Coordinates of C-alpha atoms in Angstrom, one line a residue:
M1 CA 35.4 4.7 1.1
R2 CA 32.2 4.7 2.9
G3 CA 32.7 7.5 5.6
K4 CA 33.9 7.0 9.1
F5 CA 31.8 4.4 10.5
V6 CA 30.9 1.0 9.1
A7 CA 28.7 -1.6 11.0
V8 CA 30.6 -4.9 11.0
L9 CA 30.2 -8.3 12.6
L10 CA 32.8 -9.7 15.0
V11 CA 32.5 -13.3 16.1
G12 CA 34.3 -14.4 19.2
M13 CA 34.7 -17.8 20.6
V14 CA 34.1 -18.3 24.3
M15 CA 35.2 -21.1 26.5
S16 CA 31.8 -22.8 26.3
E17 CA 28.8 -22.6 24.1
P18 CA 27.2 -20.4 22.9
R19 CA 29.4 -18.7 20.4
R20 CA 29.5 -15.0 21.1
V21 CA 28.7 -12.7 18.0
I22 CA 29.6 -9.1 18.8
L23 CA 27.9 -6.5 16.6
R24 CA 29.7 -3.1 16.7
R25 CA 30.8 -0.1 14.7
Y26 CA 34.4 0.0 13.4
E27 CA 36.3 3.1 12.6
E28 CA 37.9 2.0 9.4
S29 CA 36.2 1.2 6.2
L30 CA 35.5 -2.2 4.8
Q31 CA 37.1 -4.4 7.6
I32 CA 36.0 -7.3 9.8
S33 CA 38.4 -8.1 12.6
G34 CA 38.4 -10.6 15.5
S35 CA 41.1 -13.0 16.3
A36 CA 38.7 -15.8 17.3
L37 CA 37.1 -16.1 13.9
S38 CA 37.3 -19.2 11.8
L39 CA 39.3 -18.5 8.7
V40 CA 37.9 -20.1 5.4
G41 CA 40.0 -19.3 2.3
G42 CA 41.4 -16.2 4.2
V43 CA 38.0 -14.9 5.2
E44 CA 36.6 -14.7 8.8
T45 CA 33.6 -16.9 9.0
L46 CA 31.1 -18.3 11.4
L47 CA 32.0 -22.1 10.8
L48 CA 29.7 -24.9 11.8
D49 CA 29.6 -28.5 11.2
E50 CA 26.7 -30.8 10.0
G51 CA 24.5 -31.8 12.9
E52 CA 25.7 -28.9 15.1
K53 CA 23.2 -26.7 16.7
F54 CA 23.1 -22.9 15.8
D55 CA 23.9 -21.7 19.2
V56 CA 24.8 -18.1 19.2
E57 CA 24.6 -15.2 21.6
Y58 CA 24.2 -11.7 19.8
V59 CA 25.9 -9.0 21.7
N60 CA 24.8 -5.6 20.5
Q61 CA 27.3 -2.7 20.7
L62 CA 25.8 -0.8 18.1
H63 CA 24.2 1.9 20.4
E64 CA 20.9 1.3 18.7
N65 CA 18.4 -1.6 18.4
T66 CA 19.1 -4.5 15.9
I67 CA 18.1 -8.0 15.0
V68 CA 20.2 -10.6 13.0
H69 CA 18.8 -13.1 10.4
A70 CA 20.8 -16.3 9.4
H71 CA 19.9 -16.1 5.8
G72 CA 19.0 -19.4 4.2
L73 CA 18.8 -21.3 7.6
N74 CA 15.3 -22.5 8.4
P75 CA 14.7 -22.7 12.2
A76 CA 11.7 -24.8 13.3
S77 CA 10.3 -22.1 15.3
Y78 CA 9.4 -18.5 14.8
K79 CA 9.1 -17.7 18.6
T80 CA 11.4 -15.5 20.4
G81 CA 12.8 -14.1 17.2
Q82 CA 14.9 -17.2 16.2
D83 CA 14.5 -16.1 12.6
G84 CA 15.8 -12.7 13.0
F85 CA 13.0 -10.5 11.7
P86 CA 11.4 -7.6 13.8
L87 CA 7.8 -8.8 13.8
V88 CA 7.4 -7.9 17.4
E89 CA 9.3 -5.4 19.5
D90 CA 10.2 -8.1 22.0
W91 CA 12.5 -9.8 19.5
L92 CA 14.7 -6.8 18.9
I93 CA 18.2 -6.7 20.7
P94 CA 18.3 -3.4 22.6
A95 CA 21.6 -1.5 22.7
D96 CA 24.1 -2.8 25.1
R97 CA 22.1 -6.0 25.5
A98 CA 22.4 -9.7 24.2
K99 CA 20.2 -12.3 23.0
H100 CA 20.6 -16.0 22.8
V101 CA 19.4 -17.8 19.7
V102 CA 19.5 -21.7 19.6
F103 CA 17.8 -23.9 17.0
D104 CA 18.6 -27.2 15.2
I105 CA 20.2 -27.3 11.8
N106 CA 19.1 -29.7 9.1
Q107 CA 21.0 -28.0 6.4
T108 CA 24.6 -27.8 5.0
G109 CA 26.3 -25.5 2.6
T110 CA 26.9 -21.9 2.1
F111 CA 24.8 -19.2 4.0
F112 CA 25.4 -15.8 5.7
M113 CA 24.0 -13.7 8.5
H114 CA 23.0 -10.1 8.4
S115 CA 21.0 -7.5 10.2
H116 CA 17.2 -7.2 9.2
Y117 CA 16.9 -3.8 10.8
G118 CA 16.8 -0.6 9.0
M119 CA 19.8 0.0 6.7
Q120 CA 22.3 -1.8 9.0
H121 CA 23.0 -4.6 6.4
A122 CA 23.7 -1.9 3.7
K123 CA 26.4 -0.5 6.2
G124 CA 28.2 -3.8 6.3
L125 CA 26.5 -5.8 9.0
A126 CA 27.0 -9.2 7.4
L127 CA 29.2 -12.2 7.7
P128 CA 29.4 -15.6 6.0
I129 CA 28.2 -18.9 7.6
I130 CA 29.5 -22.1 6.4
I131 CA 28.0 -25.5 7.5
R132 CA 30.5 -28.2 6.5
E133 CA 29.2 -31.6 5.4
R134 CA 30.1 -34.9 6.9
N135 CA 29.5 -36.7 3.6
F136 CA 28.7 -35.8 0.2
P137 CA 25.8 -37.3 -1.8
S138 CA 27.0 -40.4 -3.6
S139 CA 24.8 -39.4 -6.6
L140 CA 27.2 -36.6 -7.3
G141 CA 29.4 -39.2 -9.1
I142 CA 33.1 -38.3 -9.6
V143 CA 32.5 -34.9 -8.2
H144 CA 31.9 -36.7 -4.9
G145 CA 35.6 -37.5 -4.7
H146 CA 36.6 -34.0 -5.8
L147 CA 34.7 -32.3 -3.1
N148 CA 36.6 -34.4 -0.7
D149 CA 39.9 -33.1 -2.2
A150 CA 38.8 -29.3 -2.4
E151 CA 39.9 -26.3 -0.5
D152 CA 37.3 -23.8 0.5
F153 CA 37.2 -20.1 -0.6
I154 CA 34.6 -17.7 0.3
L155 CA 33.8 -14.9 -2.2
M156 CA 31.3 -12.4 -0.5
L157 CA 30.2 -9.8 -3.0
E158 CA 29.0 -6.4 -1.6
D159 CA 28.2 -2.9 -3.0
W160 CA 29.4 0.2 -1.3
C161 CA 28.7 4.0 -1.3
P162 CA 25.3 4.4 -2.7
Y163 CA 24.0 7.6 -4.6
T164 CA 20.8 8.3 -6.3
M165 CA 19.8 10.7 -9.3
M166 CA 19.4 13.5 -6.7
R167 CA 23.1 13.3 -5.8
T168 CA 26.3 13.1 -8.1
S169 CA 29.1 10.6 -7.7
D170 CA 31.3 11.0 -4.7
E171 CA 34.4 8.8 -5.2
K172 CA 35.5 9.4 -1.5
C173 CA 32.3 8.4 -0.2
S174 CA 32.0 11.2 2.2
L175 CA 28.5 12.0 1.5
N176 CA 26.9 8.9 0.0
S177 CA 25.9 6.7 3.0
P178 CA 22.9 4.2 2.8
D179 CA 20.9 6.4 5.2
S180 CA 21.5 9.5 3.2
A181 CA 20.5 7.6 -0.1
L182 CA 17.3 6.3 1.5
A183 CA 16.3 9.7 2.7
Q184 CA 16.8 10.9 -0.8
M185 CA 14.6 8.2 -2.0
K186 CA 11.9 9.0 0.4
L187 CA 12.0 12.6 -0.5
M188 CA 11.2 11.5 -4.1
W189 CA 8.5 9.1 -3.1
T190 CA 6.6 11.9 -1.1
S191 CA 7.5 15.0 -3.2
V192 CA 7.5 13.9 -6.9
P193 CA 5.3 10.6 -6.7
K194 CA 3.8 11.2 -10.3
L195 CA 7.3 10.9 -11.7
I196 CA 8.0 7.7 -10.3
Q197 CA 4.7 6.2 -9.7
A198 CA 3.9 3.0 -11.8
S199 CA 0.4 2.0 -12.5
F200 CA -0.6 -1.2 -10.7
Q201 CA -1.3 -3.1 -14.0
T202 CA 1.0 -1.3 -16.6
C203 CA 4.0 -3.0 -17.6
E204 CA 7.0 -0.7 -17.5
A205 CA 10.1 -0.9 -19.8
P206 CA 13.3 -2.1 -18.2
V207 CA 15.2 0.6 -16.6
D208 CA 19.0 0.9 -17.1
E209 CA 20.6 -0.2 -13.8
S210 CA 19.1 0.6 -10.4
H211 CA 17.7 3.8 -9.2
V212 CA 20.6 3.4 -6.6
K213 CA 24.1 3.3 -7.9
Y214 CA 27.3 2.4 -6.1
E215 CA 30.8 3.7 -6.3
R216 CA 32.5 0.5 -5.5
H217 CA 31.9 -3.3 -5.7
T218 CA 34.0 -5.7 -3.8
I219 CA 34.8 -9.4 -3.0
N220 CA 35.6 -9.9 0.6
R221 CA 35.6 -6.1 1.0
K222 CA 38.4 -5.6 -1.4
Q223 CA 37.9 -4.5 -5.2
E224 CA 40.6 -7.1 -5.9
F225 CA 40.9 -9.9 -3.4
Q226 CA 44.0 -12.1 -3.8
T227 CA 44.9 -15.1 -1.7
E228 CA 47.1 -18.1 -1.9
M229 CA 46.2 -21.7 -2.6
S230 CA 47.3 -24.7 -0.8
T231 CA 49.2 -27.5 -2.8
A232 CA 47.6 -30.1 -0.5
E233 CA 44.2 -30.2 -2.5
T234 CA 43.7 -30.6 -6.2
Y235 CA 40.3 -28.7 -6.4
A236 CA 39.0 -25.5 -5.1
R237 CA 35.4 -24.9 -3.9
L238 CA 34.4 -21.3 -4.5
R239 CA 31.6 -20.2 -2.3
L240 CA 29.8 -17.2 -3.8
I241 CA 27.6 -15.1 -1.6
N242 CA 25.8 -11.9 -2.9
G243 CA 25.6 -10.1 0.3
G244 CA 25.2 -6.8 -1.5
S245 CA 22.3 -4.3 -1.1
M246 CA 20.9 -3.7 -4.5
T247 CA 23.2 -5.2 -7.2
N248 CA 23.0 -8.3 -9.3
Y249 CA 26.3 -9.6 -10.6
R250 CA 27.2 -11.4 -13.9
I251 CA 30.0 -13.8 -12.8
H252 CA 32.7 -14.9 -15.3
C253 CA 33.8 -18.3 -13.9
P254 CA 37.1 -19.8 -13.9
K255 CA 37.8 -22.3 -16.7
G256 CA 36.4 -25.7 -16.0
S257 CA 34.0 -24.5 -13.2
K258 CA 30.9 -26.7 -12.3
I259 CA 28.0 -25.5 -10.3
V260 CA 27.6 -28.1 -7.4
Q261 CA 25.3 -26.3 -5.0
V262 CA 22.7 -23.5 -5.1
D263 CA 21.3 -21.6 -1.9
G264 CA 22.6 -24.6 0.2
N265 CA 21.0 -27.3 -2.0
W266 CA 22.9 -29.8 -4.1
V267 CA 22.5 -29.8 -7.9
V268 CA 23.6 -32.2 -10.7
P269 CA 27.2 -30.7 -11.6
Y270 CA 26.7 -28.2 -14.3
S271 CA 29.5 -26.6 -16.2
C272 CA 29.3 -22.9 -16.6
D273 CA 31.4 -20.0 -18.1
K274 CA 29.1 -17.3 -16.6
L275 CA 26.1 -17.1 -14.2
W276 CA 24.0 -14.4 -12.8
I277 CA 23.8 -14.1 -9.0
S278 CA 21.2 -11.9 -7.6
V279 CA 20.9 -10.3 -4.2
G280 CA 20.8 -12.9 -1.4
Q281 CA 21.7 -15.9 -3.6
R282 CA 24.6 -18.2 -3.1
Y283 CA 26.4 -20.6 -5.7
D284 CA 29.0 -23.1 -5.1
L285 CA 31.5 -23.7 -7.9
L286 CA 34.1 -26.6 -8.0
V287 CA 37.2 -25.9 -10.1
Q288 CA 40.4 -27.9 -10.6
K289 CA 43.4 -25.9 -9.4
S290 CA 45.9 -24.4 -11.8
T291 CA 48.7 -21.9 -11.6
E292 CA 46.0 -19.2 -11.1
I293 CA 42.2 -19.2 -10.5
T294 CA 40.5 -15.9 -11.4
L295 CA 36.9 -14.9 -11.2
L296 CA 35.3 -11.6 -12.3
A297 CA 32.0 -10.1 -10.9
I298 CA 30.6 -7.3 -13.0
A299 CA 27.7 -5.2 -11.7
E300 CA 24.6 -5.5 -13.8
S301 CA 24.0 -2.8 -16.4
F302 CA 21.8 -2.7 -19.4
N303 CA 23.1 -0.2 -22.0
R304 CA 26.1 1.3 -20.4
V305 CA 29.7 -0.3 -20.7
P306 CA 30.8 -0.7 -17.2
N307 CA 34.2 0.8 -15.9
M308 CA 36.6 -1.0 -13.5
N309 CA 34.8 0.3 -10.5
D310 CA 31.9 -1.9 -11.5
V311 CA 34.1 -5.0 -11.4
A312 CA 35.2 -7.0 -8.3
I313 CA 38.0 -9.5 -8.9
F314 CA 39.1 -12.8 -7.2
R315 CA 42.6 -14.3 -7.6
A316 CA 44.0 -17.3 -6.1
L317 CA 47.6 -18.2 -6.5
F318 CA 49.9 -21.0 -5.4
A319 CA 52.4 -19.9 -2.6
N320 CA 55.6 -18.6 -4.0
S321 CA 54.1 -18.8 -7.6
T322 CA 56.5 -17.1 -10.2
S323 CA 53.9 -17.2 -13.0
P324 CA 52.8 -14.0 -14.2
R325 CA 49.2 -12.9 -13.3
T326 CA 46.6 -13.3 -16.0
S327 CA 45.9 -10.0 -17.7
L328 CA 42.3 -8.7 -17.5
P329 CA 40.5 -7.2 -20.5
L330 CA 41.0 -3.6 -20.7
A331 CA 37.5 -3.1 -22.3
L332 CA 34.5 -4.7 -20.7
N333 CA 31.3 -5.3 -22.7
A334 CA 28.0 -4.3 -21.4
T335 CA 26.7 -7.1 -19.1
G336 CA 23.3 -7.1 -20.4
R337 CA 20.3 -8.4 -18.3
A338 CA 20.0 -11.6 -16.4
D339 CA 18.7 -14.6 -18.4
D340 CA 16.8 -17.7 -17.4
E341 CA 19.3 -20.4 -18.6
L342 CA 20.1 -21.9 -15.1
D343 CA 16.4 -22.0 -14.2
F344 CA 16.0 -24.4 -17.0
R345 CA 19.2 -26.2 -16.7
L346 CA 19.9 -26.8 -13.1
R347 CA 18.3 -30.0 -11.6
R348 CA 18.2 -31.5 -8.2
V349 CA 20.8 -34.1 -7.3
Q350 CA 18.4 -36.5 -5.5
E351 CA 14.9 -36.9 -7.0
A352 CA 11.9 -36.5 -4.7
P353 CA 8.1 -36.5 -4.9
M354 CA 7.1 -33.1 -6.2
D355 CA 3.6 -32.7 -7.6
Y356 CA 2.2 -29.1 -7.7
S357 CA -0.7 -29.9 -9.9
G358 CA -3.2 -29.4 -7.1
A359 CA -1.5 -26.5 -5.4
E360 CA -3.3 -23.2 -4.6
N361 CA -2.2 -20.6 -7.2
I362 CA -1.7 -17.0 -6.0
S363 CA -0.9 -14.0 -8.3
I364 CA 1.5 -11.5 -6.8
R365 CA 2.0 -8.2 -8.8
L366 CA 5.1 -6.2 -8.1
S367 CA 5.0 -2.4 -8.7
G368 CA 5.9 1.0 -7.6
K369 CA 2.3 2.2 -6.9
H370 CA 2.0 5.1 -4.6
G371 CA 5.7 6.0 -5.2
Y372 CA 6.7 3.0 -3.0
M373 CA 7.6 -0.5 -3.8
S374 CA 4.4 -2.4 -3.4
I375 CA 3.0 -6.0 -3.5
N376 CA -0.5 -6.0 -5.0
G377 CA -0.7 -2.4 -4.7
S378 CA 0.1 -2.0 -1.0
S379 CA 3.4 -1.5 0.8
L380 CA 4.5 -2.8 4.3
I381 CA 7.5 -0.9 5.5
P382 CA 9.4 -2.7 8.2
P383 CA 10.8 -0.9 11.2
G384 CA 14.3 0.5 11.6
P385 CA 16.3 2.6 14.1
S386 CA 14.8 5.9 12.7
D387 CA 11.3 4.5 12.2
P388 CA 10.6 2.0 15.1
D389 CA 7.1 1.0 13.8
F390 CA 5.8 -0.7 10.7
T391 CA 4.4 1.8 8.1
C392 CA 1.6 0.9 5.7
V393 CA 0.6 2.3 2.4
G394 CA -2.6 0.8 1.3
E395 CA -3.9 -2.3 3.2
P396 CA -1.6 -5.2 3.0
R397 CA -2.6 -8.6 4.4
I398 CA -1.1 -11.7 5.7
F399 CA -1.2 -14.7 3.4
R400 CA -2.7 -17.5 5.4
L401 CA -1.2 -20.9 5.1
Q402 CA -2.7 -24.4 5.9
R403 CA -0.1 -26.7 7.3
G404 CA 0.8 -29.3 4.7
K405 CA -0.8 -27.6 1.6
K406 CA 1.1 -26.7 -1.3
Y407 CA 1.1 -23.1 -2.9
C408 CA 2.4 -21.6 -6.1
F409 CA 3.0 -17.8 -6.3
T410 CA 3.2 -16.2 -9.7
L411 CA 5.4 -13.0 -9.4
V412 CA 4.6 -10.6 -12.1
N413 CA 6.8 -7.6 -12.2
S414 CA 5.2 -4.4 -13.5
N415 CA 8.1 -2.4 -12.3
G416 CA 11.2 -1.4 -14.4
D417 CA 13.6 -2.5 -11.6
S418 CA 14.5 -6.1 -11.0
H419 CA 13.5 -7.7 -7.7
S420 CA 15.2 -10.5 -5.7
F421 CA 12.7 -12.3 -3.5
H422 CA 13.7 -14.2 -0.5
M423 CA 11.5 -16.5 1.5
H424 CA 12.2 -17.1 5.2
G425 CA 11.5 -20.6 6.8
H426 CA 11.0 -22.5 3.6
D427 CA 12.7 -23.4 0.3
F428 CA 10.8 -23.4 -3.1
V429 CA 11.2 -24.5 -6.6
T430 CA 10.8 -22.2 -9.7
L431 CA 8.5 -23.9 -12.3
E432 CA 7.9 -21.1 -14.8
T433 CA 9.8 -18.1 -16.1
S434 CA 9.0 -15.4 -18.7
D435 CA 10.5 -17.9 -21.2
G436 CA 7.9 -20.6 -20.5
E437 CA 7.3 -23.6 -18.2
I438 CA 10.3 -25.5 -16.8
P439 CA 9.7 -29.1 -17.7
Y440 CA 9.5 -31.8 -15.0
M441 CA 7.7 -35.1 -14.4
H442 CA 6.2 -35.1 -10.8
G443 CA 9.5 -36.0 -9.1
L444 CA 11.7 -36.8 -12.0
N445 CA 14.2 -34.4 -13.5
S446 CA 13.3 -32.1 -10.5
P447 CA 14.1 -28.5 -10.5
V448 CA 16.5 -27.3 -7.6
F449 CA 15.2 -26.0 -4.3
R450 CA 16.4 -22.6 -3.4
D451 CA 15.3 -19.7 -1.1
T452 CA 15.9 -16.7 -3.3
V453 CA 14.7 -16.0 -6.9
L454 CA 15.4 -13.1 -9.3
V455 CA 12.5 -11.5 -11.1
P456 CA 14.0 -9.4 -13.9
G457 CA 12.8 -5.7 -14.4
G458 CA 10.5 -4.5 -17.0
N459 CA 7.9 -6.0 -19.6
C460 CA 5.9 -7.8 -16.8
A461 CA 8.7 -10.4 -16.3
R462 CA 7.4 -13.3 -14.2
R463 CA 8.4 -16.2 -12.1
K464 CA 6.2 -19.0 -10.8
I465 CA 7.6 -20.4 -7.7
C466 CA 6.0 -23.4 -5.6
F467 CA 6.4 -24.6 -2.0
E468 CA 4.7 -26.7 0.7
A469 CA 3.6 -25.1 4.0
S470 CA 5.7 -27.7 6.0
N471 CA 7.6 -25.7 8.6
P472 CA 7.3 -27.7 11.7
G473 CA 7.1 -24.7 13.9
G474 CA 4.3 -22.9 11.9
G475 CA 4.4 -19.2 12.7
V476 CA 4.8 -16.1 10.6
W477 CA 7.5 -15.8 8.0
P478 CA 8.6 -12.9 5.8
F479 CA 8.6 -13.0 2.0
H480 CA 10.2 -10.0 0.7
C481 CA 12.4 -8.3 -1.9
H482 CA 16.0 -8.7 -0.6
M483 CA 17.3 -5.4 -2.2
S484 CA 17.6 -3.2 0.9
F485 CA 15.9 0.0 -0.7
H486 CA 13.1 -2.0 -2.0
L487 CA 12.5 -3.6 1.3
S488 CA 12.7 -0.3 3.1
A489 CA 10.1 0.9 0.6
G490 CA 7.6 -1.6 1.6
M491 CA 8.2 -4.7 -0.8
L492 CA 7.2 -7.0 1.9
L493 CA 4.3 -9.6 2.7
L494 CA 3.9 -12.2 5.5
L495 CA 3.2 -15.8 5.4
A496 CA 1.1 -17.0 8.5
Y497 CA 0.2 -20.5 9.5
E498 CA -3.6 -20.6 10.4
D499 CA -2.9 -22.6 13.6
S500 CA -0.4 -20.0 14.8
V501 CA -2.0 -16.8 14.4
K502 CA -5.4 -15.6 15.8
S503 CA -8.3 -15.8 13.1
D504 CA -9.0 -12.0 13.2
T505 CA -5.3 -10.8 13.0
N506 CA -4.1 -9.1 9.8
L507 CA -1.5 -6.5 9.0
I508 CA -3.7 -3.6 9.9
D509 CA -2.7 -4.5 13.6
V510 CA 0.9 -3.9 12.6
C511 CA 0.0 -0.8 10.8
N512 CA -1.7 0.6 13.9
H513 CA 1.6 0.0 15.8
K514 CA 0.4 -3.1 17.6
S515 CA 2.3 -6.3 17.8
I516 CA 1.0 -9.2 15.9
Q517 CA -1.2 -11.4 18.2
F518 CA 0.3 -15.0 18.4
W519 CA -1.4 -18.0 19.9
N520 CA 0.3 -18.9 23.2
K521 CA 2.7 -15.9 22.9
A522 CA 3.0 -15.8 26.6
K523 CA 4.2 -19.4 27.2
P524 CA 7.8 -19.2 26.4
Y525 CA 8.1 -15.9 28.3
F526 CA 6.3 -17.2 31.3
A527 CA 8.5 -20.4 31.4
G528 CA 11.6 -18.2 31.0
G529 CA 10.5 -16.0 33.8
L530 CA 10.0 -18.9 36.1
L531 CA 13.3 -20.4 35.3
A532 CA 14.9 -17.0 35.7
M533 CA 13.4 -16.6 39.3
I534 CA 14.5 -20.1 40.3
F535 CA 18.1 -19.5 39.0
L536 CA 18.3 -16.0 40.6
F537 CA 17.0 -17.4 44.0
S538 CA 19.7 -20.2 43.8
V539 CA 22.4 -17.6 43.0
Y540 CA 21.3 -15.6 46.0
L541 CA 21.5 -18.5 48.3
A542 CA 25.0 -19.3 46.9
F543 CA 26.2 -15.8 47.4
Q544 CA 24.9 -16.0 51.1
R545 CA 26.8 -19.1 51.8
K546 CA 30.0 -17.3 50.3
G547 CA 29.8 -14.6 53.0
L548 CA 28.3 -11.7 51.0
N549 CA 27.4 -8.8 53.5
E550 CA 24.1 -6.9 53.5
G551 CA 25.3 -4.4 51.0
G552 CA 26.0 -6.8 48.5
R553 CA 29.8 -6.7 48.7
I554 CA 32.2 -9.5 49.1
A555 CA 33.5 -9.9 52.6
K556 CA 36.7 -8.1 53.1
G557 CA 39.8 -10.3 52.4
R558 CA 37.7 -13.0 50.4
K559 CA 39.2 -13.7 47.0
N560 CA 37.1 -15.6 44.7
S561 CA 37.4 -15.4 40.8
R562 CA 33.6 -16.0 40.4
H563 CA 32.9 -12.7 42.2
R564 CA 35.5 -10.5 40.7
K565 CA 34.4 -7.5 38.6
P566 CA 33.3 -8.5 35.2
N567 CA 35.5 -7.5 32.3
K568 CA 34.3 -5.0 29.7
P569 CA 32.7 -7.6 27.2
H570 CA 30.5 -8.9 30.2
E571 CA 29.6 -5.4 31.0
V572 CA 28.4 -4.8 27.6
F573 CA 25.8 -7.5 27.6
T574 CA 24.8 -8.2 31.3
G575 CA 23.3 -4.9 32.1
Q576 CA 26.1 -3.2 34.1
K577 CA 25.5 0.4 33.0
S578 CA 23.8 2.5 35.7
N579 CA 22.2 5.3 33.6
Q580 CA 18.7 6.5 33.4
S581 CA 17.7 4.6 30.1
Q582 CA 19.1 1.6 31.7
K583 CA 16.5 1.7 34.6
S584 CA 13.6 2.5 32.3
R585 CA 14.3 -0.5 30.2
E586 CA 14.7 -3.1 32.9
E587 CA 11.0 -4.4 33.1
R588 CA 10.7 -4.4 29.2
D589 CA 14.0 -6.3 28.7
E590 CA 13.8 -8.5 31.8
L591 CA 14.0 -11.8 29.9
I592 CA 16.5 -10.6 27.2
T593 CA 19.3 -9.8 29.5
G594 CA 20.7 -11.1 32.8
H595 CA 21.0 -8.7 35.8
L596 CA 24.0 -10.1 37.6
P597 CA 27.6 -10.1 36.5
G598 CA 28.5 -13.1 34.6
L599 CA 24.9 -14.1 33.7
R600 CA 24.1 -14.6 29.9
S601 CA 20.9 -13.5 28.4
M602 CA 17.9 -15.5 29.4
V603 CA 16.2 -15.7 26.0

């Protein structure tokens, strides 16, 4: 469907920690393979338990730089690229190299990992992450017991084969790749900016669909994903993930569904027959099993009646079921535009102090000024394989955060497109929409925390979100539209703790192709280098004791499995290639990769 190559994630278990995540290209469309993956509801998944560390080694076989973000997980440190966003070049994973990422997890629920470099995510570099709970909150009431008796199913939504107004539909997807669609969009931005340029203050009318359209929409990389249910449990937990590039979906829930979790946060169980899920959001549904469970996901449109290519279908049946499958409607009504119902209805399970009356209020205007997607009239375009540096349109700045202070961002959308905004390193609450304020009483009847919010397109739709600057590691955290083409067009700003960044630093440093200057940036690298030297010296002494000759070869006749030639996976990530580029990268990547067979990366 999408051309010859699709980037995918493969997760392989090794004999000891860390878990090895292999990033590579796969020659068949829409597939994830790997025998060592955990299977959750028939889907290959990175499966963790509550209290377990996120301890993963990424092995890059893409033949280009990459970086991976664990979406929704909030590491307590921004250093060494734990969050997976390319703020400084050192944090990227070069081709044929590995990076070891470790941080504590204080969260449970449904998440996913994806590339945060160029259009790699839009090519399929994404994988579900599930963190299983040890216990469920007793305040869930009767649902507490139902969750204990529930079988898990993952439903990962994705959109495939993009095309723009400059290219017609291509059902075989031989021409419509994310890279080609982005090139077409950039051509429009630079050659005909007046046709698409929005005034910074003008409220555009809503547009019909996105300016990027898709040939296919899938659940678990199939337009119709069908699996078997176990008879051992009475309930099913459907874990919905919108891992798409640009598309918001209207979900037609199975009969009797209750929303129990949003973006990894528990909510008072809420019955739903439909819901909107925007790019990057997650919803967990609890449903009692019957002969068949069917869920429809319909790509958002405004005036047009969708066809079957705009619909992704999930079906779960009991094994050896003889019941006929539920028939689907032959004609589908137009899905309309996302509403605000759930923002007003969903409430946090456990009440907590929440008073934002003294928060600092900041207005953020979303627009298409300059022909680019912008925030407050300026765009910050992140790097990718084809553009390795940040690009600035206007003069974007860092928003400075004081530790422990509360902030409220009012997002006002001047643009006709909708935008799904995701905050790294923090969760937030939504306190206001275009339909008015969401009532709450300083900790009572509290709105739910989440990490991604949809701002509908057109008519200056707005969302007011509030959060506390409480990440223990401080640092710099991205806040951006999660729609791949909007992010690639510069809809990005950074949130920087004042005690983590030098006082004279702003985004102009990045725009001039300089790394952001962090306080004490050298410390982890100095410590890592010292440990590396000690370790390598001890290995050298051990090799001497084992009879290595002066040329570095094992003495003739000696057989020792620790010194045998490494297998191919080890060669990939321990620097075994002896080409010109390898030698030129050694100093730059010294603390990212090991230099002896069998050594893991040092970062």
